[in-house]
Amino acid sequence: MPSPFPWRRALLGVAAIAMAAFASAASAEPLTLAQALERAQAGSPVISAAEASVRAAEGRARQAGFRPNPEVSVEVENFNGTGPYSGFESVESTFALEQRLELGGKRGARVNAAQAEVEAARLRVIVARADVARDVRGAYAEALAAEDRAVLARQAVERAEDLARVVTTLVDVGREPPLRALRAQAAVDQARAKAQAADAEAASARRALATLIGSGEAGFELVRQDAETAPNDPLDPTESVDVKLAEAETEAARAAVKRERTGSAPDVTLQAGVKRFEESGDQAVIIGFSAPIPIIDRNQGNVAAARADVDGAEARQRQALADSIRRQRDAEAALRAADARVLVLETRIVPQAEEALRLARLGYEAGKFPLLEVIDAQDALATSREDLIAARLDRARAIAALQRAAAR
C-alpha cells in the first residue's frame, strides 16, 4: 500500500541534497569579487590573445625599420662554347655588390604606420581587460542572485510544508474538507519543483563564473559584501577607451595611406663590382644602377584602398562616440531606477508582504480566512522577494556598465 505521505520521501531527498550542498560550501574556498577579477585578468584567454597581438604588432614595427639587405652577384661567361670560347681561356668573371635604396620616404612611412598599429593593439588590450572585468562583475552578481533565488525557493518549500501540516491537522479535526489538504499538498509539490529549478540555475551561474575566472570547477564560496559603488569621478564619454581605440585605428589608417603613397616612388639599385678577364689576366671595375619606370604600376589600387579604410575608420570613430554616450546614459538611468526599486522593495513592499502573510496565517488558523488567502499571501511574499533580488541584480549590472565606461 503506498504511503499516505509520499512527500516525505521527497523531503528526505531534498534534505540530503541540501546537506551535501552545505558540506560542499563549508569546504569550498571563499572567493571575493576582487579575487575573481584578479584571477580573470591573469588567466583570461581574451586578454592573452590581445596581449599576443601587441607583441605581434611590435615585431612588425621592428621589421618595418630594417633597410633592404645588400645583394652579392657572381656571373661567369664566355666558356664551353665554340671556337675560341670552347675552353676556359676566354672566361670573364664578374663579382658585384648591389644595394637597393628606398626613396620617397618609404622606410619612415612604413615605421610610422607600424607604430600606429602598435598603439591600437595596446588599446585593444585595455578594452579586453575592461570587457572581462565587466563580464566578471555581471557573472558574480548573477551567481549571487541565483543563490538568493535558490534560498528563497527553499524557504518557500518550508512555508508550504508548514502550511500543509496545519491544513492536515484542520482536516483531521473536521474544520476543513479533504480537498484543502490536496490543495496544500499541490502547493508543496509546486514549491519543490521551483526549488529544484532554482538550484540548477544557481549551479549554472556558478559554472559561468568559473569559466570566466579560468577555474575548471565551481568549487568556491561566493562572499557577500557591501555592494560596489558607481565611479565617483564624472565620466567624459570622449575619453572612454572605446573612443580612444577608434581614434587610434583612424590614425593607423591615415598612416597606412601615407605608406602606400610612398609606394609609387621608384627605388634605385646601385651596383659596384669587379670583372676579371682570364685570357689577359686583366681586371676592370664596373658600376651601374637600375630603377623601375613608374608608368603602369604606381600603387594606385593600394592607395585607393587605404583611403577607403580611412573613411571607414572615421565612420567607426563617430559611431564609437555615439555608442559611448548612449551606454553611459543608459547605465546611469538603469542605476537610478534600480536604486529606487531596491529602496521601495526593502523598506515597504517586502515588509508589507511579510506582515500580510503573518496576518493571513493567524487568520486562517483562527478560522477567519480561507486557505487561498494564505497561499496568495505566500505567493505575494515570494514575488516581492524575487523582485528585490532582480532589482539588486539590475543595480549590480548598471554599476558594472559604469565601471566599464570609466575604463581608461
mmCIF file of C-alpha atoms in Angstrom:
data_model
loop_
_atom_site.group_PDB
_atom_site.id
_atom_site.type_symbol
_atom_site.label_atom_id
_atom_site.label_comp_id
_atom_site.label_asym_id
_atom_site.label_seq_id
_atom_site.Cartn_x
_atom_site.Cartn_y
_atom_site.Cartn_z
ATOM 1 C CA MET A 1 0.000 0.000 0.000
ATOM 2 C CA PRO A 2 1.514 3.352 -0.964
ATOM 3 C CA SER A 3 2.431 5.697 1.795
ATOM 4 C CA PRO A 4 -0.237 8.360 2.555
ATOM 5 C CA PHE A 5 2.602 10.883 2.732
ATOM 6 C CA PRO A 6 4.661 10.429 -0.458
ATOM 7 C CA TRP A 7 6.031 13.908 0.009
ATOM 8 C CA ARG A 8 8.076 12.709 2.974
ATOM 9 C CA ARG A 9 10.388 10.716 0.710
ATOM 10 C CA ALA A 10 10.856 13.768 -1.485
ATOM 11 C CA LEU A 11 11.515 15.853 1.602
ATOM 12 C CA LEU A 12 14.251 13.455 2.679
ATOM 13 C CA GLY A 13 15.795 13.695 -0.783
ATOM 14 C CA VAL A 14 15.737 17.490 -0.745
ATOM 15 C CA ALA A 15 17.225 17.479 2.749
ATOM 16 C CA ALA A 16 20.030 15.157 1.643
ATOM 17 C CA ILE A 17 20.830 17.408 -1.310
ATOM 18 C CA ALA A 18 20.802 20.473 0.918
ATOM 19 C CA MET A 19 23.125 18.791 3.453
ATOM 20 C CA ALA A 20 25.528 17.789 0.677
ATOM 21 C CA ALA A 21 25.485 21.329 -0.686
ATOM 22 C CA PHE A 22 26.118 22.709 2.799
ATOM 23 C CA ALA A 23 29.053 20.357 3.336
ATOM 24 C CA SER A 24 30.485 21.305 -0.060
ATOM 25 C CA ALA A 25 30.107 25.011 0.682
ATOM 26 C CA ALA A 26 31.747 24.566 4.079
ATOM 27 C CA SER A 27 34.841 23.061 2.451
ATOM 28 C CA ALA A 28 34.880 25.475 -0.516
ATOM 29 C CA GLU A 29 37.388 28.275 -0.690
ATOM 30 C CA PRO A 30 35.892 31.773 -0.311
ATOM 31 C CA LEU A 31 36.046 33.874 -3.469
ATOM 32 C CA THR A 32 35.534 37.627 -3.242
ATOM 33 C CA LEU A 33 34.688 39.784 -6.214
ATOM 34 C CA ALA A 34 38.159 41.348 -6.080
ATOM 35 C CA GLN A 35 39.763 37.891 -6.199
ATOM 36 C CA ALA A 36 37.526 36.871 -9.090
ATOM 37 C CA LEU A 37 38.548 39.990 -11.015
ATOM 38 C CA GLU A 38 42.228 39.328 -10.322
ATOM 39 C CA ARG A 39 42.037 35.700 -11.436
ATOM 40 C CA ALA A 40 40.150 36.613 -14.585
ATOM 41 C CA GLN A 41 42.654 39.321 -15.512
ATOM 42 C CA ALA A 42 45.518 36.879 -15.014
ATOM 43 C CA GLY A 43 44.096 33.937 -16.924
ATOM 44 C CA SER A 44 41.590 35.222 -19.470
ATOM 45 C CA PRO A 45 42.222 33.846 -22.983
ATOM 46 C CA VAL A 46 40.700 37.036 -24.403
ATOM 47 C CA ILE A 47 43.305 39.182 -22.652
ATOM 48 C CA SER A 48 46.106 36.762 -23.550
ATOM 49 C CA ALA A 49 45.101 36.942 -27.220
ATOM 50 C CA ALA A 50 45.063 40.753 -27.116
ATOM 51 C CA GLU A 51 48.492 40.839 -25.473
ATOM 52 C CA ALA A 52 49.824 38.454 -28.120
ATOM 53 C CA SER A 53 48.522 40.855 -30.773
ATOM 54 C CA VAL A 54 50.590 43.624 -29.171
ATOM 55 C CA ARG A 55 53.730 41.510 -29.332
ATOM 56 C CA ALA A 56 52.991 40.708 -32.978
ATOM 57 C CA ALA A 57 52.485 44.403 -33.795
ATOM 58 C CA GLU A 58 55.736 45.286 -32.025
ATOM 59 C CA GLY A 59 57.535 42.631 -34.076
ATOM 60 C CA ARG A 60 56.138 44.074 -37.303
ATOM 61 C CA ALA A 61 57.210 47.546 -36.163
ATOM 62 C CA ARG A 62 60.778 46.344 -35.647
ATOM 63 C CA GLN A 63 60.738 44.683 -39.040
ATOM 64 C CA ALA A 64 59.454 47.872 -40.670
ATOM 65 C CA GLY A 65 62.581 49.746 -39.539
ATOM 66 C CA PHE A 66 65.046 47.479 -41.343
ATOM 67 C CA ARG A 67 66.627 48.590 -44.604
ATOM 68 C CA PRO A 68 66.882 46.197 -47.569
ATOM 69 C CA ASN A 69 69.746 43.701 -47.423
ATOM 70 C CA PRO A 70 72.669 44.133 -49.835
ATOM 71 C CA GLU A 71 72.974 41.502 -52.555
ATOM 72 C CA VAL A 72 76.017 39.743 -53.949
ATOM 73 C CA SER A 73 76.072 38.505 -57.527
ATOM 74 C CA VAL A 74 78.564 36.324 -59.394
ATOM 75 C CA GLU A 75 78.469 35.990 -63.157
ATOM 76 C CA VAL A 76 80.699 33.754 -65.293
ATOM 77 C CA GLU A 77 80.524 33.941 -69.117
ATOM 78 C CA ASN A 78 82.350 33.002 -72.347
ATOM 79 C CA PHE A 79 83.166 29.328 -71.668
ATOM 80 C CA ASN A 80 82.235 25.900 -73.028
ATOM 81 C CA GLY A 81 81.155 27.461 -76.306
ATOM 82 C CA THR A 82 82.653 27.086 -79.762
ATOM 83 C CA GLY A 83 85.802 28.336 -81.396
ATOM 84 C CA PRO A 84 87.893 30.495 -79.067
ATOM 85 C CA TYR A 85 85.240 30.047 -76.363
ATOM 86 C CA SER A 86 85.415 26.234 -76.283
ATOM 87 C CA GLY A 87 87.524 26.113 -73.143
ATOM 88 C CA PHE A 88 88.044 28.372 -70.157
ATOM 89 C CA GLU A 89 90.744 30.601 -71.645
ATOM 90 C CA SER A 90 88.263 33.356 -72.587
ATOM 91 C CA VAL A 91 86.252 33.244 -69.354
ATOM 92 C CA GLU A 92 85.052 36.564 -67.983
ATOM 93 C CA SER A 93 84.013 36.624 -64.305
ATOM 94 C CA THR A 94 82.038 39.430 -62.686
ATOM 95 C CA PHE A 95 81.708 39.867 -58.922
ATOM 96 C CA ALA A 96 79.287 42.638 -57.903
ATOM 97 C CA LEU A 97 77.650 44.054 -54.782
ATOM 98 C CA GLU A 98 74.163 45.556 -55.125
ATOM 99 C CA GLN A 99 72.202 47.748 -52.719
ATOM 100 C CA ARG A 100 68.637 48.887 -53.176
ATOM 101 C CA LEU A 101 67.990 52.426 -51.938
ATOM 102 C CA GLU A 102 64.428 53.149 -50.791
ATOM 103 C CA LEU A 103 63.365 56.589 -51.955
ATOM 104 C CA GLY A 104 60.320 58.742 -51.301
ATOM 105 C CA GLY A 105 60.307 58.259 -47.527
ATOM 106 C CA LYS A 106 59.223 54.619 -47.701
ATOM 107 C CA ARG A 107 61.011 53.488 -44.569
ATOM 108 C CA GLY A 108 59.787 56.369 -42.390
ATOM 109 C CA ALA A 109 56.197 55.974 -43.579
ATOM 110 C CA ARG A 110 56.384 52.218 -43.029
ATOM 111 C CA VAL A 111 57.683 52.671 -39.486
ATOM 112 C CA ASN A 112 55.043 55.275 -38.635
ATOM 113 C CA ALA A 113 52.247 53.019 -39.876
ATOM 114 C CA ALA A 114 53.589 50.091 -37.871
ATOM 115 C CA GLN A 115 53.904 52.182 -34.709
ATOM 116 C CA ALA A 116 50.298 53.338 -35.133
ATOM 117 C CA GLU A 117 49.231 49.691 -35.262
ATOM 118 C CA VAL A 118 51.163 49.030 -32.044
ATOM 119 C CA GLU A 119 49.303 51.838 -30.277
ATOM 120 C CA ALA A 120 45.952 50.482 -31.462
ATOM 121 C CA ALA A 121 46.882 46.983 -30.317
ATOM 122 C CA ARG A 122 47.800 48.267 -26.847
ATOM 123 C CA LEU A 123 44.422 49.987 -26.554
ATOM 124 C CA ARG A 124 42.720 46.742 -27.551
ATOM 125 C CA VAL A 125 44.330 45.129 -24.511
ATOM 126 C CA ILE A 126 42.767 47.809 -22.293
ATOM 127 C CA VAL A 127 39.413 47.197 -23.973
ATOM 128 C CA ALA A 128 39.753 43.451 -23.445
ATOM 129 C CA ARG A 129 40.591 43.921 -19.768
ATOM 130 C CA ALA A 130 37.628 46.258 -19.298
ATOM 131 C CA ASP A 131 35.283 43.830 -21.049
ATOM 132 C CA VAL A 132 36.476 40.921 -18.932
ATOM 133 C CA ALA A 133 36.067 42.942 -15.725
ATOM 134 C CA ARG A 134 32.528 43.899 -16.726
ATOM 135 C CA ASP A 135 31.665 40.287 -17.535
ATOM 136 C CA VAL A 136 33.096 39.043 -14.232
ATOM 137 C CA ARG A 137 31.175 41.661 -12.253
ATOM 138 C CA GLY A 138 27.981 40.672 -14.039
ATOM 139 C CA ALA A 139 28.589 36.936 -13.618
ATOM 140 C CA TYR A 140 29.434 37.337 -9.933
ATOM 141 C CA ALA A 141 26.256 39.330 -9.342
ATOM 142 C CA GLU A 142 24.243 36.785 -11.313
ATOM 143 C CA ALA A 143 25.688 33.925 -9.260
ATOM 144 C CA LEU A 144 24.828 35.731 -6.010
ATOM 145 C CA ALA A 145 21.312 36.433 -7.278
ATOM 146 C CA ALA A 146 20.893 32.795 -8.322
ATOM 147 C CA GLU A 147 21.941 31.675 -4.845
ATOM 148 C CA ASP A 148 19.445 34.126 -3.331
ATOM 149 C CA ARG A 149 16.703 32.736 -5.556
ATOM 150 C CA ALA A 150 17.629 29.200 -4.522
ATOM 151 C CA VAL A 151 17.469 30.144 -0.829
ATOM 152 C CA LEU A 152 14.158 31.882 -1.438
ATOM 153 C CA ALA A 153 12.799 28.785 -3.170
ATOM 154 C CA ARG A 154 13.844 26.554 -0.268
ATOM 155 C CA GLN A 155 12.171 28.933 2.158
ATOM 156 C CA ALA A 156 9.027 28.735 0.045
ATOM 157 C CA VAL A 157 9.165 24.937 0.340
ATOM 158 C CA GLU A 158 9.421 25.202 4.119
ATOM 159 C CA ARG A 159 6.470 27.580 4.313
ATOM 160 C CA ALA A 160 4.378 25.386 2.035
ATOM 161 C CA GLU A 161 5.199 22.288 4.067
ATOM 162 C CA ASP A 162 4.397 24.058 7.306
ATOM 163 C CA LEU A 163 1.081 25.215 5.912
ATOM 164 C CA ALA A 164 0.343 21.692 4.650
ATOM 165 C CA ARG A 165 0.858 20.346 8.150
ATOM 166 C CA VAL A 166 -1.554 22.907 9.572
ATOM 167 C CA VAL A 167 -4.128 22.103 6.894
ATOM 168 C CA THR A 168 -3.775 18.365 7.536
ATOM 169 C CA THR A 169 -4.397 18.955 11.238
ATOM 170 C CA LEU A 170 -7.504 21.004 10.491
ATOM 171 C CA VAL A 171 -8.747 18.358 8.085
ATOM 172 C CA ASP A 172 -8.232 15.681 10.723
ATOM 173 C CA VAL A 173 -10.342 17.592 13.262
ATOM 174 C CA GLY A 174 -13.039 18.275 10.694
ATOM 175 C CA ARG A 175 -12.528 22.014 10.309
ATOM 176 C CA GLU A 176 -11.502 21.742 6.661
ATOM 177 C CA PRO A 177 -12.666 19.439 3.863
ATOM 178 C CA PRO A 178 -10.132 16.897 2.478
ATOM 179 C CA LEU A 179 -9.932 18.952 -0.699
ATOM 180 C CA ARG A 180 -7.997 21.603 1.223
ATOM 181 C CA ALA A 181 -5.274 19.097 2.086
ATOM 182 C CA LEU A 182 -4.904 18.225 -1.586
ATOM 183 C CA ARG A 183 -4.647 21.901 -2.465
ATOM 184 C CA ALA A 184 -1.990 22.477 0.178
ATOM 185 C CA GLN A 185 -0.042 19.432 -0.978
ATOM 186 C CA ALA A 186 -0.156 20.694 -4.575
ATOM 187 C CA ALA A 187 1.393 23.948 -3.378
ATOM 188 C CA VAL A 188 4.160 21.950 -1.680
ATOM 189 C CA ASP A 189 4.903 19.990 -4.878
ATOM 190 C CA GLN A 190 4.960 23.180 -6.892
ATOM 191 C CA ALA A 191 7.362 24.839 -4.444
ATOM 192 C CA ARG A 192 9.694 21.826 -4.561
ATOM 193 C CA ALA A 193 9.769 21.892 -8.346
ATOM 194 C CA LYS A 194 10.683 25.585 -8.270
ATOM 195 C CA ALA A 195 13.388 24.874 -5.698
ATOM 196 C CA GLN A 196 14.971 22.224 -7.912
ATOM 197 C CA ALA A 197 14.926 24.606 -10.895
ATOM 198 C CA ALA A 198 16.461 27.377 -8.749
ATOM 199 C CA ASP A 199 19.245 25.050 -7.579
ATOM 200 C CA ALA A 200 20.004 24.125 -11.193
ATOM 201 C CA GLU A 201 20.122 27.805 -12.201
ATOM 202 C CA ALA A 202 22.437 28.586 -9.285
ATOM 203 C CA ALA A 203 24.797 25.794 -10.324
ATOM 204 C CA SER A 204 24.767 27.047 -13.927
ATOM 205 C CA ALA A 205 25.541 30.608 -12.812
ATOM 206 C CA ARG A 206 28.484 29.394 -10.727
ATOM 207 C CA ARG A 207 29.853 27.418 -13.669
ATOM 208 C CA ALA A 208 29.603 30.512 -15.873
ATOM 209 C CA LEU A 209 31.607 32.483 -13.314
ATOM 210 C CA ALA A 210 34.146 29.662 -13.004
ATOM 211 C CA THR A 211 34.673 29.716 -16.763
ATOM 212 C CA LEU A 212 35.359 33.450 -16.736
ATOM 213 C CA ILE A 213 37.961 33.230 -13.963
ATOM 214 C CA GLY A 214 39.663 30.203 -15.508
ATOM 215 C CA SER A 215 38.563 27.699 -12.879
ATOM 216 C CA GLY A 216 37.796 24.184 -14.031
ATOM 217 C CA GLU A 217 35.308 23.589 -11.228
ATOM 218 C CA ALA A 218 32.942 25.891 -9.366
ATOM 219 C CA GLY A 219 34.482 24.816 -6.061
ATOM 220 C CA PHE A 220 34.355 28.177 -4.360
ATOM 221 C CA GLU A 221 32.075 30.041 -1.999
ATOM 222 C CA LEU A 222 30.815 33.453 -3.005
ATOM 223 C CA VAL A 223 31.391 36.167 -0.428
ATOM 224 C CA ARG A 224 28.599 38.610 0.262
ATOM 225 C CA GLN A 225 29.917 42.058 0.950
ATOM 226 C CA ASP A 226 28.919 45.643 0.528
ATOM 227 C CA ALA A 227 27.749 46.336 -2.998
ATOM 228 C CA GLU A 228 30.122 48.100 -5.355
ATOM 229 C CA THR A 229 29.559 51.778 -5.911
ATOM 230 C CA ALA A 230 29.459 53.656 -9.160
ATOM 231 C CA PRO A 231 32.550 55.678 -10.188
ATOM 232 C CA ASN A 232 32.735 58.930 -8.246
ATOM 233 C CA ASP A 233 34.515 60.993 -10.870
ATOM 234 C CA PRO A 234 32.352 62.434 -13.651
ATOM 235 C CA LEU A 235 32.678 60.398 -16.811
ATOM 236 C CA ASP A 236 33.600 62.032 -20.126
ATOM 237 C CA PRO A 237 32.387 59.824 -22.999
ATOM 238 C CA THR A 238 35.004 61.323 -25.323
ATOM 239 C CA GLU A 239 37.726 59.925 -23.048
ATOM 240 C CA SER A 240 36.394 56.368 -22.999
ATOM 241 C CA VAL A 241 38.762 53.634 -24.071
ATOM 242 C CA ASP A 242 36.444 52.680 -26.948
ATOM 243 C CA VAL A 243 36.645 56.181 -28.398
ATOM 244 C CA LYS A 244 40.410 56.241 -27.870
ATOM 245 C CA LEU A 245 40.718 52.940 -29.703
ATOM 246 C CA ALA A 246 38.620 54.229 -32.594
ATOM 247 C CA GLU A 247 40.841 57.325 -32.773
ATOM 248 C CA ALA A 248 43.971 55.173 -32.776
ATOM 249 C CA GLU A 249 42.564 52.985 -35.557
ATOM 250 C CA THR A 250 41.785 56.111 -37.582
ATOM 251 C CA GLU A 251 45.350 57.351 -37.138
ATOM 252 C CA ALA A 252 46.656 53.937 -38.172
ATOM 253 C CA ALA A 253 44.518 54.080 -41.315
ATOM 254 C CA ARG A 254 45.848 57.542 -42.153
ATOM 255 C CA ALA A 255 49.405 56.355 -41.617
ATOM 256 C CA ALA A 256 48.694 53.479 -43.987
ATOM 257 C CA VAL A 257 47.658 55.971 -46.691
ATOM 258 C CA LYS A 258 50.999 57.762 -46.363
ATOM 259 C CA ARG A 259 52.809 54.442 -46.516
ATOM 260 C CA GLU A 260 51.003 53.406 -49.681
ATOM 261 C CA ARG A 261 51.621 56.769 -51.335
ATOM 262 C CA THR A 262 55.352 56.313 -50.942
ATOM 263 C CA GLY A 263 54.999 53.059 -52.851
ATOM 264 C CA SER A 264 54.742 54.978 -56.113
ATOM 265 C CA ALA A 265 58.280 56.363 -55.748
ATOM 266 C CA PRO A 266 60.757 54.144 -57.670
ATOM 267 C CA ASP A 267 63.674 52.638 -55.772
ATOM 268 C CA VAL A 268 67.191 52.794 -57.156
ATOM 269 C CA THR A 269 69.510 49.810 -57.040
ATOM 270 C CA LEU A 270 73.230 50.647 -57.089
ATOM 271 C CA GLN A 271 75.781 48.111 -58.316
ATOM 272 C CA ALA A 272 79.563 48.039 -57.929
ATOM 273 C CA GLY A 273 81.920 45.196 -58.719
ATOM 274 C CA VAL A 274 84.948 43.785 -60.483
ATOM 275 C CA LYS A 275 85.174 41.996 -63.811
ATOM 276 C CA ARG A 276 88.137 39.659 -64.483
ATOM 277 C CA PHE A 277 89.308 38.630 -67.970
ATOM 278 C CA GLU A 278 91.026 35.246 -67.725
ATOM 279 C CA GLU A 279 92.551 35.440 -71.229
ATOM 280 C CA SER A 280 94.626 38.526 -70.419
ATOM 281 C CA GLY A 281 94.531 38.434 -66.672
ATOM 282 C CA ASP A 282 93.213 41.975 -66.604
ATOM 283 C CA GLN A 283 90.570 43.321 -64.229
ATOM 284 C CA ALA A 284 88.075 46.203 -64.507
ATOM 285 C CA VAL A 285 85.696 47.958 -62.153
ATOM 286 C CA ILE A 286 82.006 48.032 -63.027
ATOM 287 C CA ILE A 287 79.454 50.495 -61.647
ATOM 288 C CA GLY A 288 75.801 50.677 -62.515
ATOM 289 C CA PHE A 289 72.314 51.354 -61.298
ATOM 290 C CA SER A 290 68.789 50.316 -62.146
ATOM 291 C CA ALA A 291 65.339 51.730 -61.413
ATOM 292 C CA PRO A 292 61.802 50.866 -62.493
ATOM 293 C CA ILE A 293 59.842 53.224 -64.719
ATOM 294 C CA PRO A 294 56.563 54.043 -62.901
ATOM 295 C CA ILE A 295 54.300 54.426 -65.918
ATOM 296 C CA ILE A 296 51.949 51.469 -65.276
ATOM 297 C CA ASP A 297 52.062 50.436 -61.630
ATOM 298 C CA ARG A 298 52.078 53.459 -59.333
ATOM 299 C CA ASN A 299 50.425 51.628 -56.434
ATOM 300 C CA GLN A 300 47.132 53.320 -57.299
ATOM 301 C CA GLY A 301 44.947 50.455 -56.097
ATOM 302 C CA ASN A 302 46.560 50.217 -52.677
ATOM 303 C CA VAL A 303 46.333 53.988 -52.195
ATOM 304 C CA ALA A 304 42.629 53.965 -53.065
ATOM 305 C CA ALA A 305 42.019 51.051 -50.689
ATOM 306 C CA ALA A 306 43.878 52.821 -47.867
ATOM 307 C CA ARG A 307 41.821 55.981 -48.403
ATOM 308 C CA ALA A 308 38.633 53.918 -48.188
ATOM 309 C CA ASP A 309 39.923 52.390 -44.957
ATOM 310 C CA VAL A 310 40.307 55.924 -43.563
ATOM 311 C CA ASP A 311 36.702 56.710 -44.438
ATOM 312 C CA GLY A 312 35.564 53.548 -42.675
ATOM 313 C CA ALA A 313 37.714 54.234 -39.615
ATOM 314 C CA GLU A 314 36.367 57.771 -39.318
ATOM 315 C CA ALA A 315 32.806 56.457 -39.519
ATOM 316 C CA ARG A 316 33.550 53.888 -36.818
ATOM 317 C CA GLN A 317 35.072 56.638 -34.677
ATOM 318 C CA ARG A 318 31.848 58.654 -34.871
ATOM 319 C CA GLN A 319 29.837 55.550 -34.052
ATOM 320 C CA ALA A 320 32.104 54.717 -31.113
ATOM 321 C CA LEU A 321 31.497 58.156 -29.602
ATOM 322 C CA ALA A 322 27.730 57.842 -30.070
ATOM 323 C CA ASP A 323 27.748 54.350 -28.529
ATOM 324 C CA SER A 324 29.870 55.525 -25.608
ATOM 325 C CA ILE A 325 27.442 58.350 -24.812
ATOM 326 C CA ARG A 326 24.433 56.057 -25.119
ATOM 327 C CA ARG A 327 25.885 53.275 -22.977
ATOM 328 C CA GLN A 328 26.892 55.697 -20.235
ATOM 329 C CA ARG A 329 23.497 57.387 -20.129
ATOM 330 C CA ASP A 330 21.673 54.052 -20.233
ATOM 331 C CA ALA A 331 23.768 52.743 -17.341
ATOM 332 C CA GLU A 332 23.182 55.896 -15.294
ATOM 333 C CA ALA A 333 19.435 55.700 -15.891
ATOM 334 C CA ALA A 334 19.379 51.987 -15.062
ATOM 335 C CA LEU A 335 21.277 52.636 -11.821
ATOM 336 C CA ARG A 336 18.847 55.343 -10.744
ATOM 337 C CA ALA A 337 15.883 53.101 -11.496
ATOM 338 C CA ALA A 338 17.430 50.123 -9.699
ATOM 339 C CA ASP A 339 18.288 52.219 -6.630
ATOM 340 C CA ALA A 340 14.695 53.440 -6.446
ATOM 341 C CA ARG A 341 13.301 49.910 -6.801
ATOM 342 C CA VAL A 342 15.644 48.495 -4.167
ATOM 343 C CA LEU A 343 14.697 51.222 -1.719
ATOM 344 C CA VAL A 344 10.935 50.741 -2.174
ATOM 345 C CA LEU A 345 11.153 46.965 -2.035
ATOM 346 C CA GLU A 346 13.397 46.890 1.037
ATOM 347 C CA THR A 347 11.527 49.493 3.062
ATOM 348 C CA ARG A 348 7.903 48.963 2.039
ATOM 349 C CA ILE A 349 6.873 46.146 -0.268
ATOM 350 C CA VAL A 350 8.753 43.194 1.269
ATOM 351 C CA PRO A 351 7.952 44.159 4.910
ATOM 352 C CA GLN A 352 4.302 44.646 3.977
ATOM 353 C CA ALA A 353 4.180 41.253 2.259
ATOM 354 C CA GLU A 354 5.762 39.588 5.309
ATOM 355 C CA GLU A 355 3.211 41.203 7.608
ATOM 356 C CA ALA A 356 0.356 40.254 5.280
ATOM 357 C CA LEU A 357 1.454 36.608 5.329
ATOM 358 C CA ARG A 358 1.716 36.628 9.111
ATOM 359 C CA LEU A 359 -1.794 38.009 9.481
ATOM 360 C CA ALA A 360 -3.179 35.616 6.891
ATOM 361 C CA ARG A 361 -1.691 32.634 8.741
ATOM 362 C CA LEU A 362 -3.113 33.803 12.043
ATOM 363 C CA GLY A 363 -6.491 34.467 10.486
ATOM 364 C CA TYR A 364 -6.577 31.093 8.770
ATOM 365 C CA GLU A 365 -5.666 29.203 11.929
ATOM 366 C CA ALA A 366 -8.385 31.148 13.739
ATOM 367 C CA GLY A 367 -10.898 30.228 11.065
ATOM 368 C CA LYS A 368 -11.347 33.774 9.754
ATOM 369 C CA PHE A 369 -9.642 33.441 6.355
ATOM 370 C CA PRO A 370 -9.820 30.717 3.713
ATOM 371 C CA LEU A 371 -6.747 28.712 2.678
ATOM 372 C CA LEU A 372 -6.447 30.550 -0.619
ATOM 373 C CA GLU A 373 -5.779 33.796 1.259
ATOM 374 C CA VAL A 374 -2.713 32.234 2.869
ATOM 375 C CA ILE A 375 -1.475 30.752 -0.417
ATOM 376 C CA ASP A 376 -1.937 34.105 -2.152
ATOM 377 C CA ALA A 377 -0.047 35.846 0.658
ATOM 378 C CA GLN A 378 2.808 33.335 0.321
ATOM 379 C CA ASP A 379 2.947 33.909 -3.429
ATOM 380 C CA ALA A 380 2.915 37.683 -2.931
ATOM 381 C CA LEU A 381 5.820 37.480 -0.475
ATOM 382 C CA ALA A 382 7.812 35.235 -2.808
ATOM 383 C CA THR A 383 7.168 37.605 -5.716
ATOM 384 C CA SER A 384 8.246 40.678 -3.728
ATOM 385 C CA ARG A 385 11.461 38.977 -2.613
ATOM 386 C CA GLU A 386 12.182 37.838 -6.163
ATOM 387 C CA ASP A 387 11.633 41.417 -7.320
ATOM 388 C CA LEU A 388 14.128 42.606 -4.715
ATOM 389 C CA ILE A 389 16.708 40.094 -5.921
ATOM 390 C CA ALA A 390 16.128 41.227 -9.516
ATOM 391 C CA ALA A 391 16.432 44.897 -8.554
ATOM 392 C CA ARG A 392 19.724 44.275 -6.768
ATOM 393 C CA LEU A 393 20.976 42.359 -9.798
ATOM 394 C CA ASP A 394 19.958 45.220 -12.105
ATOM 395 C CA ARG A 395 21.830 47.603 -9.834
ATOM 396 C CA ALA A 396 24.980 45.459 -9.964
ATOM 397 C CA ARG A 397 24.757 45.262 -13.756
ATOM 398 C CA ALA A 398 24.366 49.031 -14.060
ATOM 399 C CA ILE A 399 27.405 49.605 -11.849
ATOM 400 C CA ALA A 400 29.388 47.092 -13.937
ATOM 401 C CA ALA A 401 28.409 49.027 -17.065
ATOM 402 C CA LEU A 402 29.500 52.315 -15.496
ATOM 403 C CA GLN A 403 32.793 50.775 -14.378
ATOM 404 C CA ARG A 404 33.272 49.614 -17.957
ATOM 405 C CA ALA A 405 32.549 53.129 -19.242
ATOM 406 C CA ALA A 406 35.106 54.526 -16.785
ATOM 407 C CA ALA A 407 37.889 52.277 -18.098
ATOM 408 C CA ARG A 408 40.895 54.264 -19.292
#
